[in-house]
Coordinates of C-alpha atoms in Angstrom, one line a residue:
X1 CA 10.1 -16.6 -43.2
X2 CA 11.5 -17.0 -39.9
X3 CA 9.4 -19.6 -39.0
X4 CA 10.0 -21.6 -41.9
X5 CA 14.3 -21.4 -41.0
X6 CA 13.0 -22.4 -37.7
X7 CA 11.6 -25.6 -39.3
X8 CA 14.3 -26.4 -42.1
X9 CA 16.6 -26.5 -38.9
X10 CA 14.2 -28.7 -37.0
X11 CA 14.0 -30.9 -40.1
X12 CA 17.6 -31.6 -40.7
X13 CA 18.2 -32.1 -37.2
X14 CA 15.8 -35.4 -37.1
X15 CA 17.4 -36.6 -40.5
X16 CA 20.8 -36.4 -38.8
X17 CA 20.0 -37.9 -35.2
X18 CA 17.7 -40.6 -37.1
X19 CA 20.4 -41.6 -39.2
X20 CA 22.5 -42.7 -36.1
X21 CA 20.1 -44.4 -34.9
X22 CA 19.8 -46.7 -38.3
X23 CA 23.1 -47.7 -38.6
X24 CA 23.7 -48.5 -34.9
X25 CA 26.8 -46.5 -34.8
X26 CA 26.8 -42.4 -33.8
X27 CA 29.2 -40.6 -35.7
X28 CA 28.6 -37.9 -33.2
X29 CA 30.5 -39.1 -30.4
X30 CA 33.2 -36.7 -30.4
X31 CA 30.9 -34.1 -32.0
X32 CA 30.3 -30.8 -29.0
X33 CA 28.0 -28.7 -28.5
X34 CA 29.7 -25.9 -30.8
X35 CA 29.5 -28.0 -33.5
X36 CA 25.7 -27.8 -33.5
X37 CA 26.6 -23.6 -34.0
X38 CA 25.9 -23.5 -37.4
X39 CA 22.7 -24.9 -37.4
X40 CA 21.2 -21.8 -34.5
X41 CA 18.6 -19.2 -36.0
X42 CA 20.2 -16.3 -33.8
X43 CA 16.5 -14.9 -33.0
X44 CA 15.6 -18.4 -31.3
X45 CA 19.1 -19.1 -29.0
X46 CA 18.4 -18.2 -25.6
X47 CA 21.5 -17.1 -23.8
X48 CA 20.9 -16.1 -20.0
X49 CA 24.0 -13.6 -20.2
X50 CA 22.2 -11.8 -23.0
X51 CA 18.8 -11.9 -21.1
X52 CA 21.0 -10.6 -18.2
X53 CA 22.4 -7.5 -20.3
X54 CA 18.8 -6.5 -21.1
X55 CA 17.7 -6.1 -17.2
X56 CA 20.8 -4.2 -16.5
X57 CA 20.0 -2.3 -19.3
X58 CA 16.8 -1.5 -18.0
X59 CA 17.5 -0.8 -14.6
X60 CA 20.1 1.6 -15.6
X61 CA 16.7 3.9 -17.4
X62 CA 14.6 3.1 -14.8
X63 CA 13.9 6.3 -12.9
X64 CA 11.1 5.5 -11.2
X65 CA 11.1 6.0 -7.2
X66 CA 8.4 3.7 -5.5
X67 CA 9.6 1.2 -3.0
X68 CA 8.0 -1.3 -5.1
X69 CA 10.4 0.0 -8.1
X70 CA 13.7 -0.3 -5.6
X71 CA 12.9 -3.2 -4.4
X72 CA 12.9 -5.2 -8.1
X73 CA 16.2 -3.3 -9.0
X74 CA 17.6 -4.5 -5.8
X75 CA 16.5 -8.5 -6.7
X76 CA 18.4 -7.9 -10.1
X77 CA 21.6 -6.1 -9.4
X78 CA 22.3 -8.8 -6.2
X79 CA 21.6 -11.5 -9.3
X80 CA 18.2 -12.8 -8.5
X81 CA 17.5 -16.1 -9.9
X82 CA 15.0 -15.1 -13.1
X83 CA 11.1 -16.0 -11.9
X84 CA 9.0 -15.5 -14.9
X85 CA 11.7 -17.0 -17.9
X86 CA 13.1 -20.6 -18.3
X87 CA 14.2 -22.4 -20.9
X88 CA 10.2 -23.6 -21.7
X89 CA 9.9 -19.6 -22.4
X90 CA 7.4 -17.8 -20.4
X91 CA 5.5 -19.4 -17.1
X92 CA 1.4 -19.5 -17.2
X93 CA 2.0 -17.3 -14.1
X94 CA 2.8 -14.3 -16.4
X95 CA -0.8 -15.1 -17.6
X96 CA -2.3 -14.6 -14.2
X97 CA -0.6 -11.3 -12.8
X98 CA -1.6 -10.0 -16.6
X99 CA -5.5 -10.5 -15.5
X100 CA -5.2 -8.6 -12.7
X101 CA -3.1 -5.6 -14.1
X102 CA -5.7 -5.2 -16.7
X103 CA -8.0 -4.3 -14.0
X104 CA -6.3 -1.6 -12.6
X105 CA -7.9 0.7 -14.9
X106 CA -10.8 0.2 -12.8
X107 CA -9.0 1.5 -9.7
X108 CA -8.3 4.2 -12.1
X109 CA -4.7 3.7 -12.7
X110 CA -2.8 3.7 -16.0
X111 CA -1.9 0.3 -18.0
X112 CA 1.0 2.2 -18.7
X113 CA 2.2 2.7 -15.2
X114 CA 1.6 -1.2 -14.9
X115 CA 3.8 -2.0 -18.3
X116 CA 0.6 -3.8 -19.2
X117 CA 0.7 -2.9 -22.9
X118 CA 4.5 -3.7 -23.2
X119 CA 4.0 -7.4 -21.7
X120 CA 0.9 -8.2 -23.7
X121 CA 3.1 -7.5 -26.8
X122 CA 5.8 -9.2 -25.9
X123 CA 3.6 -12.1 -24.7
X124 CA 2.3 -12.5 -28.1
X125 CA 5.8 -12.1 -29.7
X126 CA 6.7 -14.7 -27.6
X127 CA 3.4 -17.4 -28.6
X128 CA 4.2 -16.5 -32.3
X129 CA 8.1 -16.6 -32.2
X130 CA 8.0 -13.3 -33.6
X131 CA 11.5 -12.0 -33.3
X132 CA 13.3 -10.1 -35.2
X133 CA 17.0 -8.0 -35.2
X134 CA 15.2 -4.9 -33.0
X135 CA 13.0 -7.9 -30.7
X136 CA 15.2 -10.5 -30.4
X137 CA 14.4 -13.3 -27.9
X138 CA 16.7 -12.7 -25.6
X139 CA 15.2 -8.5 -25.8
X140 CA 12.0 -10.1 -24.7
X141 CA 12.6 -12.3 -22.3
X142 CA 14.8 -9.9 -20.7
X143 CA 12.1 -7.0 -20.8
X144 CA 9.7 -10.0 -19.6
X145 CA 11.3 -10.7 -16.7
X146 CA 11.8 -7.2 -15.4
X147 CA 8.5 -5.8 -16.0
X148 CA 6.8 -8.2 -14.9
X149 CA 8.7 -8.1 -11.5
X150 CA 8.2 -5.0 -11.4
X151 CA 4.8 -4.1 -11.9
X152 CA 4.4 -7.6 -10.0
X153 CA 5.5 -5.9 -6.9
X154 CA 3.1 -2.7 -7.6
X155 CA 0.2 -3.9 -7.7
X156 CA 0.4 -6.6 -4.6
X157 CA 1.8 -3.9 -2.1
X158 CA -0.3 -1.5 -3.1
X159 CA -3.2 -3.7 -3.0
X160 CA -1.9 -5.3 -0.1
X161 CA -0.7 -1.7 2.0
X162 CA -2.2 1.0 -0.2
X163 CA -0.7 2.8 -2.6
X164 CA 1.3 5.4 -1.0
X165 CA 2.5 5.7 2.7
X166 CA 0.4 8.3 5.1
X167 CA 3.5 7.6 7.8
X168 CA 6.0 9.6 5.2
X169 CA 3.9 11.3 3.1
X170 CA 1.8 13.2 5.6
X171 CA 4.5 13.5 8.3
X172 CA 6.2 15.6 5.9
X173 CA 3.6 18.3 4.6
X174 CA 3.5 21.0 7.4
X175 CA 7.3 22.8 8.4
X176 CA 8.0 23.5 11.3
X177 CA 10.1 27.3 12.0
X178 CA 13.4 27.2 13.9
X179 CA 13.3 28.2 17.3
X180 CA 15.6 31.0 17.2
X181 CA 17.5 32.9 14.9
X182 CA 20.1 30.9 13.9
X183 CA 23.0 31.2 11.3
X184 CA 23.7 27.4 10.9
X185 CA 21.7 25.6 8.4
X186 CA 20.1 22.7 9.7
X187 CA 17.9 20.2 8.3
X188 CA 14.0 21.1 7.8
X189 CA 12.0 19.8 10.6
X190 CA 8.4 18.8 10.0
X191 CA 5.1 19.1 12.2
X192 CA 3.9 15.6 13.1
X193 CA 0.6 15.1 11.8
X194 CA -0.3 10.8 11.0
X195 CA 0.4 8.5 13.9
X196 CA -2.0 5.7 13.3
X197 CA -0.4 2.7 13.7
X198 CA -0.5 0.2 10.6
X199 CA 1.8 -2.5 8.6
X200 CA 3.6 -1.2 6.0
X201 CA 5.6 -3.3 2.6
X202 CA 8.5 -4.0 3.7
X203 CA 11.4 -6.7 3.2
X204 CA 9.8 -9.4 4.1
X205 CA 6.8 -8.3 2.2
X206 CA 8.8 -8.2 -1.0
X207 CA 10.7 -12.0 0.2
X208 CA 7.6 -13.1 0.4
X209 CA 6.1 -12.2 -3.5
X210 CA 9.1 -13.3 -4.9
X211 CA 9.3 -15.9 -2.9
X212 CA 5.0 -17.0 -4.1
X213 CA 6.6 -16.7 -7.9
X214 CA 8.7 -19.6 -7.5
X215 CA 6.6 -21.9 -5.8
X216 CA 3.8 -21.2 -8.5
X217 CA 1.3 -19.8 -6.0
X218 CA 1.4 -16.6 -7.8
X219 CA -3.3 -16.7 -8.5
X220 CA -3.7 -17.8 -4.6
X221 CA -1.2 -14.8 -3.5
X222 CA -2.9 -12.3 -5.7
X223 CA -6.6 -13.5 -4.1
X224 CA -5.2 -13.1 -0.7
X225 CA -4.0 -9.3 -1.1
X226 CA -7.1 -8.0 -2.5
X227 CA -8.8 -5.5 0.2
X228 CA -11.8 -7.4 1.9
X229 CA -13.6 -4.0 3.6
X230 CA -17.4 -3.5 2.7
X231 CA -16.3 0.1 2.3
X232 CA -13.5 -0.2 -0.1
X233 CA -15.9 -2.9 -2.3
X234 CA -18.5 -0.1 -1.9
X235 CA -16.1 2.8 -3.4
X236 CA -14.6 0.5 -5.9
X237 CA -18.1 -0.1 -7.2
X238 CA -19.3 3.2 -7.2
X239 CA -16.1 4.3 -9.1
X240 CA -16.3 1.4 -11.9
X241 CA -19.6 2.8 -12.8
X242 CA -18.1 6.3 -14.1
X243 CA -20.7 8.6 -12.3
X244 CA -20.3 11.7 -11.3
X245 CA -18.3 14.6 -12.1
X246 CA -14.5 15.0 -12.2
X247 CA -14.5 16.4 -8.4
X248 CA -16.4 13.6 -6.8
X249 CA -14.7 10.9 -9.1
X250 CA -11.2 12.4 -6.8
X251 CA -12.8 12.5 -3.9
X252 CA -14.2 8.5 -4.4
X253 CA -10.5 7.8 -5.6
X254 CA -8.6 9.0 -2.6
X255 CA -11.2 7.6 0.0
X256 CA -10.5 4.2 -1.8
X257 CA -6.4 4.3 -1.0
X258 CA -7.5 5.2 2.9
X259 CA -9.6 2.3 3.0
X260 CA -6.6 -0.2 1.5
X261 CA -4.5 0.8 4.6
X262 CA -4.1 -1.9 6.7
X263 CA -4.6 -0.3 10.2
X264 CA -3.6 -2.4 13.6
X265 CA -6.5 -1.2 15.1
X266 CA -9.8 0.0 13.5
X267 CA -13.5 0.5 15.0
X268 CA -14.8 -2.6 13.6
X269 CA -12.7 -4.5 16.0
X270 CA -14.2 -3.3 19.2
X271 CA -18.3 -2.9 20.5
X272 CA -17.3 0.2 22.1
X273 CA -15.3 3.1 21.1
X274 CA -15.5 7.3 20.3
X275 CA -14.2 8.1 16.7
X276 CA -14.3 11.5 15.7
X277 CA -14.0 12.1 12.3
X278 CA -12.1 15.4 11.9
X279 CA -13.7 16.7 7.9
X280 CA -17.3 16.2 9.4
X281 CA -16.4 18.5 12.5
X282 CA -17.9 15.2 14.6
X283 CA -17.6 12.7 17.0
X284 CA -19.7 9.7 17.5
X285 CA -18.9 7.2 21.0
X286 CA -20.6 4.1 20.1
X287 CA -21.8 1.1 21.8
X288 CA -22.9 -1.3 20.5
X289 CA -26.3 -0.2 18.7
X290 CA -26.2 3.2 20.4
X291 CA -24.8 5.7 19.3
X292 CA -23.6 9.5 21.1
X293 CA -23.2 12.3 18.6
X294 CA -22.3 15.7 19.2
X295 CA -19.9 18.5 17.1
X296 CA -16.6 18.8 17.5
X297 CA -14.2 22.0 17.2
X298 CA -10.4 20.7 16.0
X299 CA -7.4 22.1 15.2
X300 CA -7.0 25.0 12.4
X301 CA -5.7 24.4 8.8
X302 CA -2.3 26.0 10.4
X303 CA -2.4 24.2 13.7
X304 CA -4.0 20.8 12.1
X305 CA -5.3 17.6 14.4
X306 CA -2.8 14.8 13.9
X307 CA -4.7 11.4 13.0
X308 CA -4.0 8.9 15.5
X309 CA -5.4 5.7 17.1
X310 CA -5.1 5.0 21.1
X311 CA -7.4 4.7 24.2
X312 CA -8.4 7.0 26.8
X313 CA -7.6 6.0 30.0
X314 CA -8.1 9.0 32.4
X315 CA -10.6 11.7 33.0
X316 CA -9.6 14.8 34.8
X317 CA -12.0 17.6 36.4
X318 CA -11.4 20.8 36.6
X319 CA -7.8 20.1 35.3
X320 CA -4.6 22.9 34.9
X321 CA -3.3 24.0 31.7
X322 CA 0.4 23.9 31.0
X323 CA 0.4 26.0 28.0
X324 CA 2.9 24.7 25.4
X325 CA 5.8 26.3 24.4
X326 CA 4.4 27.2 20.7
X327 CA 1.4 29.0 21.6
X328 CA 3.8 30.6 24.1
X329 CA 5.9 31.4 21.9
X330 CA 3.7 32.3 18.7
X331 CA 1.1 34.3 20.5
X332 CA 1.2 34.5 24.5
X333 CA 4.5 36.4 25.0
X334 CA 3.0 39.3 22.7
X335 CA 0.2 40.4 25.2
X336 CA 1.4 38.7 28.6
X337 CA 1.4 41.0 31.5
X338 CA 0.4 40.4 34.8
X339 CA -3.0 41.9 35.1
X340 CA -3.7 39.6 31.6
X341 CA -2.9 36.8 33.6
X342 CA -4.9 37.7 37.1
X343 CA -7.3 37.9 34.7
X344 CA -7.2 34.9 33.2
X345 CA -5.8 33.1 36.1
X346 CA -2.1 32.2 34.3
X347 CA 1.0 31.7 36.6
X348 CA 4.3 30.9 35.8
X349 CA 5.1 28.1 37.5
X350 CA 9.6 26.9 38.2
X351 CA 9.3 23.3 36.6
X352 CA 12.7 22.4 39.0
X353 CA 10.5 22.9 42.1
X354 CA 7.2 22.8 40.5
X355 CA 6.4 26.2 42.7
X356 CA 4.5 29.3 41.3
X357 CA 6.8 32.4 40.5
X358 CA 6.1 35.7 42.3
X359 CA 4.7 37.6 39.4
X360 CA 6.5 40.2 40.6
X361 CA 9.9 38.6 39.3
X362 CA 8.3 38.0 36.0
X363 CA 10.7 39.0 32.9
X364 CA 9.8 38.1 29.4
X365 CA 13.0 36.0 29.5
X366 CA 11.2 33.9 31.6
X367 CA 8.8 32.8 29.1
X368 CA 11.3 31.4 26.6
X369 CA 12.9 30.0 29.1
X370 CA 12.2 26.0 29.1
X371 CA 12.7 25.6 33.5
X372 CA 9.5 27.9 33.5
X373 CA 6.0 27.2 32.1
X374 CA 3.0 28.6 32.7
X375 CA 0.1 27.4 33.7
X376 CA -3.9 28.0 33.8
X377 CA -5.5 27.4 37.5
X378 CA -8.4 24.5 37.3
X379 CA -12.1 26.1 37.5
X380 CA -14.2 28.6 35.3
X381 CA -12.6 30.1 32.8
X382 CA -9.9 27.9 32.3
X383 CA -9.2 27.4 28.6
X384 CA -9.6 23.5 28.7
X385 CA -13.2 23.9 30.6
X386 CA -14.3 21.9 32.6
X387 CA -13.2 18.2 31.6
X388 CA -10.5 16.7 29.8
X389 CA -10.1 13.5 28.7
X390 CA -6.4 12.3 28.3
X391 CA -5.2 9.6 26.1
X392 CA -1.3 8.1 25.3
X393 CA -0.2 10.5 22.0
X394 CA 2.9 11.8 20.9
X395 CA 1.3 15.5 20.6
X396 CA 0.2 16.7 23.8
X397 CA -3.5 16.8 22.5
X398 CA -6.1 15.9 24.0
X399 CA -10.7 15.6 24.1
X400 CA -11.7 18.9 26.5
X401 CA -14.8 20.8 27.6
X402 CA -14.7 24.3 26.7
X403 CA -15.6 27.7 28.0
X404 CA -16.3 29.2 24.4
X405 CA -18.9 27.8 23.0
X406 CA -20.2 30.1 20.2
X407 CA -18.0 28.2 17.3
X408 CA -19.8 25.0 17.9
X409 CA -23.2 26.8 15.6
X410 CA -19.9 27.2 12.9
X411 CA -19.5 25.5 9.9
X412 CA -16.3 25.6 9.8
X413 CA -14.9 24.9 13.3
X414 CA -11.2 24.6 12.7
X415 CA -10.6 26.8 15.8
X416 CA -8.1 25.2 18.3
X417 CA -4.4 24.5 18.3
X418 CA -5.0 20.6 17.8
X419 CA -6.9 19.7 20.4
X420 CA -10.4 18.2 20.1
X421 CA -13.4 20.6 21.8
X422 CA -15.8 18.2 22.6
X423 CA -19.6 20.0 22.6
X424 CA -21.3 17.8 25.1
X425 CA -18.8 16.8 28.3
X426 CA -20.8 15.4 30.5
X427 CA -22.8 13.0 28.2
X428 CA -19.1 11.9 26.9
X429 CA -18.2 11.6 30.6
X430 CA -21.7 9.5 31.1
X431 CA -20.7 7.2 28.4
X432 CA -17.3 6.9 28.8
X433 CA -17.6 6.1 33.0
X434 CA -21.3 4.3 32.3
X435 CA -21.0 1.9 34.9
X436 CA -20.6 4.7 37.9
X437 CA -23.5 5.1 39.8
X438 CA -26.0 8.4 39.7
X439 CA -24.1 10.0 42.6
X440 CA -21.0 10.0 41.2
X441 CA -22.7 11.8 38.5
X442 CA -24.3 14.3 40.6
X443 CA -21.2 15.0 42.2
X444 CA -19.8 15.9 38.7
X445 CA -22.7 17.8 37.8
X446 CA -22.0 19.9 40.9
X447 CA -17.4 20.2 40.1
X448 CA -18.4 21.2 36.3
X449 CA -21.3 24.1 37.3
X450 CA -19.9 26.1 40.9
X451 CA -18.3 28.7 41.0
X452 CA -16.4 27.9 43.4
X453 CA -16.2 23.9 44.7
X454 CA -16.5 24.7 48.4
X455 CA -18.1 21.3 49.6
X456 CA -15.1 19.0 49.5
X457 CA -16.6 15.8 49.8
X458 CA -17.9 17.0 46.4
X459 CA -14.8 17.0 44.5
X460 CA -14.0 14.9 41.8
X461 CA -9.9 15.0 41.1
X462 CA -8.6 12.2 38.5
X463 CA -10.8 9.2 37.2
X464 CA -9.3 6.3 35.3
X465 CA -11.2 4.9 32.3
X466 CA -11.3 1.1 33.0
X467 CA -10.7 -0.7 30.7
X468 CA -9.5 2.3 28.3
X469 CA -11.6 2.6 25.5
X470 CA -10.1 2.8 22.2
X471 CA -10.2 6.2 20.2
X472 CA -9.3 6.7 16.6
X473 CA -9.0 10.0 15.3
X474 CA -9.8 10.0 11.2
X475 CA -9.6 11.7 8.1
X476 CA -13.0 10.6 5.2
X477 CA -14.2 13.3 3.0
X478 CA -16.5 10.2 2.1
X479 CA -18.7 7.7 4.0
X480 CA -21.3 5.6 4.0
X481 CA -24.7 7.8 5.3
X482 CA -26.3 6.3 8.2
X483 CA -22.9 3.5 8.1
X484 CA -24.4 2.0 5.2
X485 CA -24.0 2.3 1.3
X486 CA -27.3 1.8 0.7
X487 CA -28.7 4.7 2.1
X488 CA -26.1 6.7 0.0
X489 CA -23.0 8.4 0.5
X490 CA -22.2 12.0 2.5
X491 CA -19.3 14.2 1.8
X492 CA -17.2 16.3 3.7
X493 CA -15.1 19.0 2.7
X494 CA -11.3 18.6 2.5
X495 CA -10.4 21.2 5.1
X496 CA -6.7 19.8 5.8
X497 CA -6.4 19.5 2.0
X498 CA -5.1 15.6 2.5
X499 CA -7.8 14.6 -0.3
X500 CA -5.5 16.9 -2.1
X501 CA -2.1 15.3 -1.0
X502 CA -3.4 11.7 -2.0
X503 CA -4.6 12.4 -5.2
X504 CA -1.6 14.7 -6.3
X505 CA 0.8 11.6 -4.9
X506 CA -1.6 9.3 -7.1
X507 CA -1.3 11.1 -10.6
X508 CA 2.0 11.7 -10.0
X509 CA 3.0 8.1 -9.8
X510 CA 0.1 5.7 -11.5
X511 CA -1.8 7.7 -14.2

């Protein structure tokens, strides 16, 4: 019916613009463009201040909180041009994004949290002219234009960056207890635990996929984003082919967002680096070909090992520990005393003057006291061992020999306060400094085994790394066994529970 009012209006319109054209003369000169009103099928007329009312209509019920989701209200409300309507109708681009939503199911994300369903309809309304009082043109276009902005700018920033941000989400997972009792009620303060540098969507992110709708570059834009990694392709493969049971379905679903993160920096980049992969309790320094494995003792679920990405640049023997104020001030100050710390071989040192405190005008006030610290002498016993190697971090942690040594035959060796225990230090130290000759080596042999370093000429202080060699401390419960998919994949157990955190964050916004 509607189409055939669509076509008595079409028909008349030819008899009464052909009829000018006959008798030479238009008796429509001083006719306007309201005159023509009578003649509209209201579901056909287009008006952009109706297509308008829909968008604010929709952005007023739009709860949803992704970036992606602020960014495409924020177009609308400053009265972005439209990208996906004109007067033609719909652009073929529409037709494109729509091919690559539909495979986000295969990512294993909802349609629904795409819009998917709602713009294939409202395509096909549009192809068939079927409108009616509830779908209306103007209803279409508007819900058109707005969902497919919006699930536009989901799917390339979260194919582009990843689907959720490790910077905010993991940097606020862990609290961190107030200092001292204190009546005022301050903001919560979080433990730091993701500093691995990366690009993140941002504005000119979002400029720029607006900006790629309305110079019709939309298919080349949507090619560009896609992740390229052999390990992401590998996961994405392995998950398309539904295998597996629901647990290792997650655990190949939140290894796949970590591999869309576009890091600055990343192993494949150099020929030599150490990566230490904190769920498989390991560390591997690789060069080249070769590669140096040994186990690894990290932080504890309570005292976790931030992720991070930097170099090491120094290597210290025999080095002091400053102990840091939290393990001061969670377990130290319980059981200090001095014959703990003769013991032990713990001073407290006056940070103004850098000069050791007479034990004997040791107070307990002293320890929570930030101009005092106390300190571990270098040597046999000391907590840090033998070696440490130090690297540019925002955490005061650090790779380290050990004197205990009986956790390395553990499973589970989450047993530090964030530090990395390193189980072999002197074949790190060998492939770290590999270009100092064999008596330097022998020279460290001898600082890392006495007792007591009397031969001076012996002593190794500080060594710098040159050139530093990059580090990157990770986070895969998945990966590829023996670096390559073919052999098969090994899985670690979650044991920060960040598998957890991903996943949760994934349900809660795209299934």
């Amino acid at each position: 019916m509607k189409t055939f009012r669509f076509i008595i209006v079409l028909f008349f319109s030819l008899i009464f613009f052909s009829a000018c054209r006959e008798k030479n003369v238009c008796t429509t000169a001083h006719v306007t463009l309201e005159d023509y009103d009578s003649f509209k099928v209201d579901e056909y007329a287009t008006y952009s201040h109706r297509v308008r009312a829909v968008i604010d209509s929709m952005i007023r019920n739009d709860k949803d909180e992704l970036t992606a989701d602020f960014r495409t209200r924020s177009y609308y409300l400053h009265e972005g041009d439209f990208l996906w309507v004109n007067r033609h109708g719909v652009t073929t681009q529409a037709d494109t994004l729509l091919e690559y939503l539909r495979q986000v199911k295969d990512m294993g994300f909802s349609l629904k949290r795409f819009c998917v369903k709602d713009i294939e309809e409202n395509l096909q309304r549009m192809r068939n002219l079927d409108f009616d009082e509830k779908h209306s043109i103007n209803q279409v276009l508007g819900c058109l234009e707005y969902q497919l902005t919006k699930a536009y700018l989901r799917y390339s920033a979260g194919q582009r960056f990843g689907y959720l941000n490790p910077t905010y989400l993991f940097n606020r997972i862990d609290t961190l207890k107030p200092n001292r009792p204190d009546t005022i009620k301050r903001a919560v303060r979080y433990r730091g635990l993701f500093d691995v540098k990366m690009e993140h969507a941002g504005q000119q992110f979002f400029v720029l996929a607006l900006r790629k709708i309305t110079t019709d570059s939309v298919p080349a834009f949507l090619r560009d984003i896609q992740p390229k990694s052999p390990f992401y392709l590998a996961l994405l493969d392995d998950y398309k082919t539904g295998e597996g049971d629901k647990a290792w379905r997650a655990r190949v679903w939140c290894n796949m967002e970590r591999s869309r993160w576009r890091l600055a920096d990343s192993p494949d980049k150099h020929k030599r680096y150490v990566l230490v992969n904190i769920p498989s309790f390991h560390l591997m320094a690789v060069d080249n070909m070769d590669t140096l494995s040994m186990r690894i003792g990290c932080g504890s679920y309570a005292t976790k090992t931030p992720l991070l990405t930097s170099a090491i640049k120094r290597m210290d023997v025999n080095p002091k520990w400053i102990v840091p104020r939290s393990i001061v001030e969670k377990d130290m100050i319980h059981y200090f005393s001095r014959s703990y710390c003769e013991r032990r071989g713990f001073y407290v040192m006056d940070r103004s003057t850098g000069k050791e405190v007479d034990m004997n005008l040791v107070h307990r006030g002293m320890l929570l006291d930030k101009q005092y610290a106390i300190v571990q002498r270098g040597g046999k016993g000391n907590s840090l061992g033998r070696l440490i190697f130090r690297f540019d971090n925002n955490f005061s942690v650090y790779l380290h020999d050990t004197p205990s040594r009986d956790f390395f035959n553990q499973t589970d060796r989450g047993v530090s306060h964030g530090c990395v225990r390193v189980e072999k230090p002197f074949e790190l130290a060998k492939f770290i400094l590999k270009d100092k000759d064999e008596k330097f080596f022998e020279n460290l042999n001898y600082c890392m085994t006495a007792d007591s370093l009397t031969e001076k000429k012996r002593i190794i202080g500080s060594v710098k790394v040159k050139p530093a060699l990059p580090l990157f401390l990770t986070y895969y419960t998945l990966y590829p066994l023996n670096g390559e998919k073919k052999s098969g994949w090994v899985s670690y157990p979650d044991v920060y529970g960040y598998d957890k955190v991903i996943y949760d964050f994934l349900m809660r916004n795209y299934r």
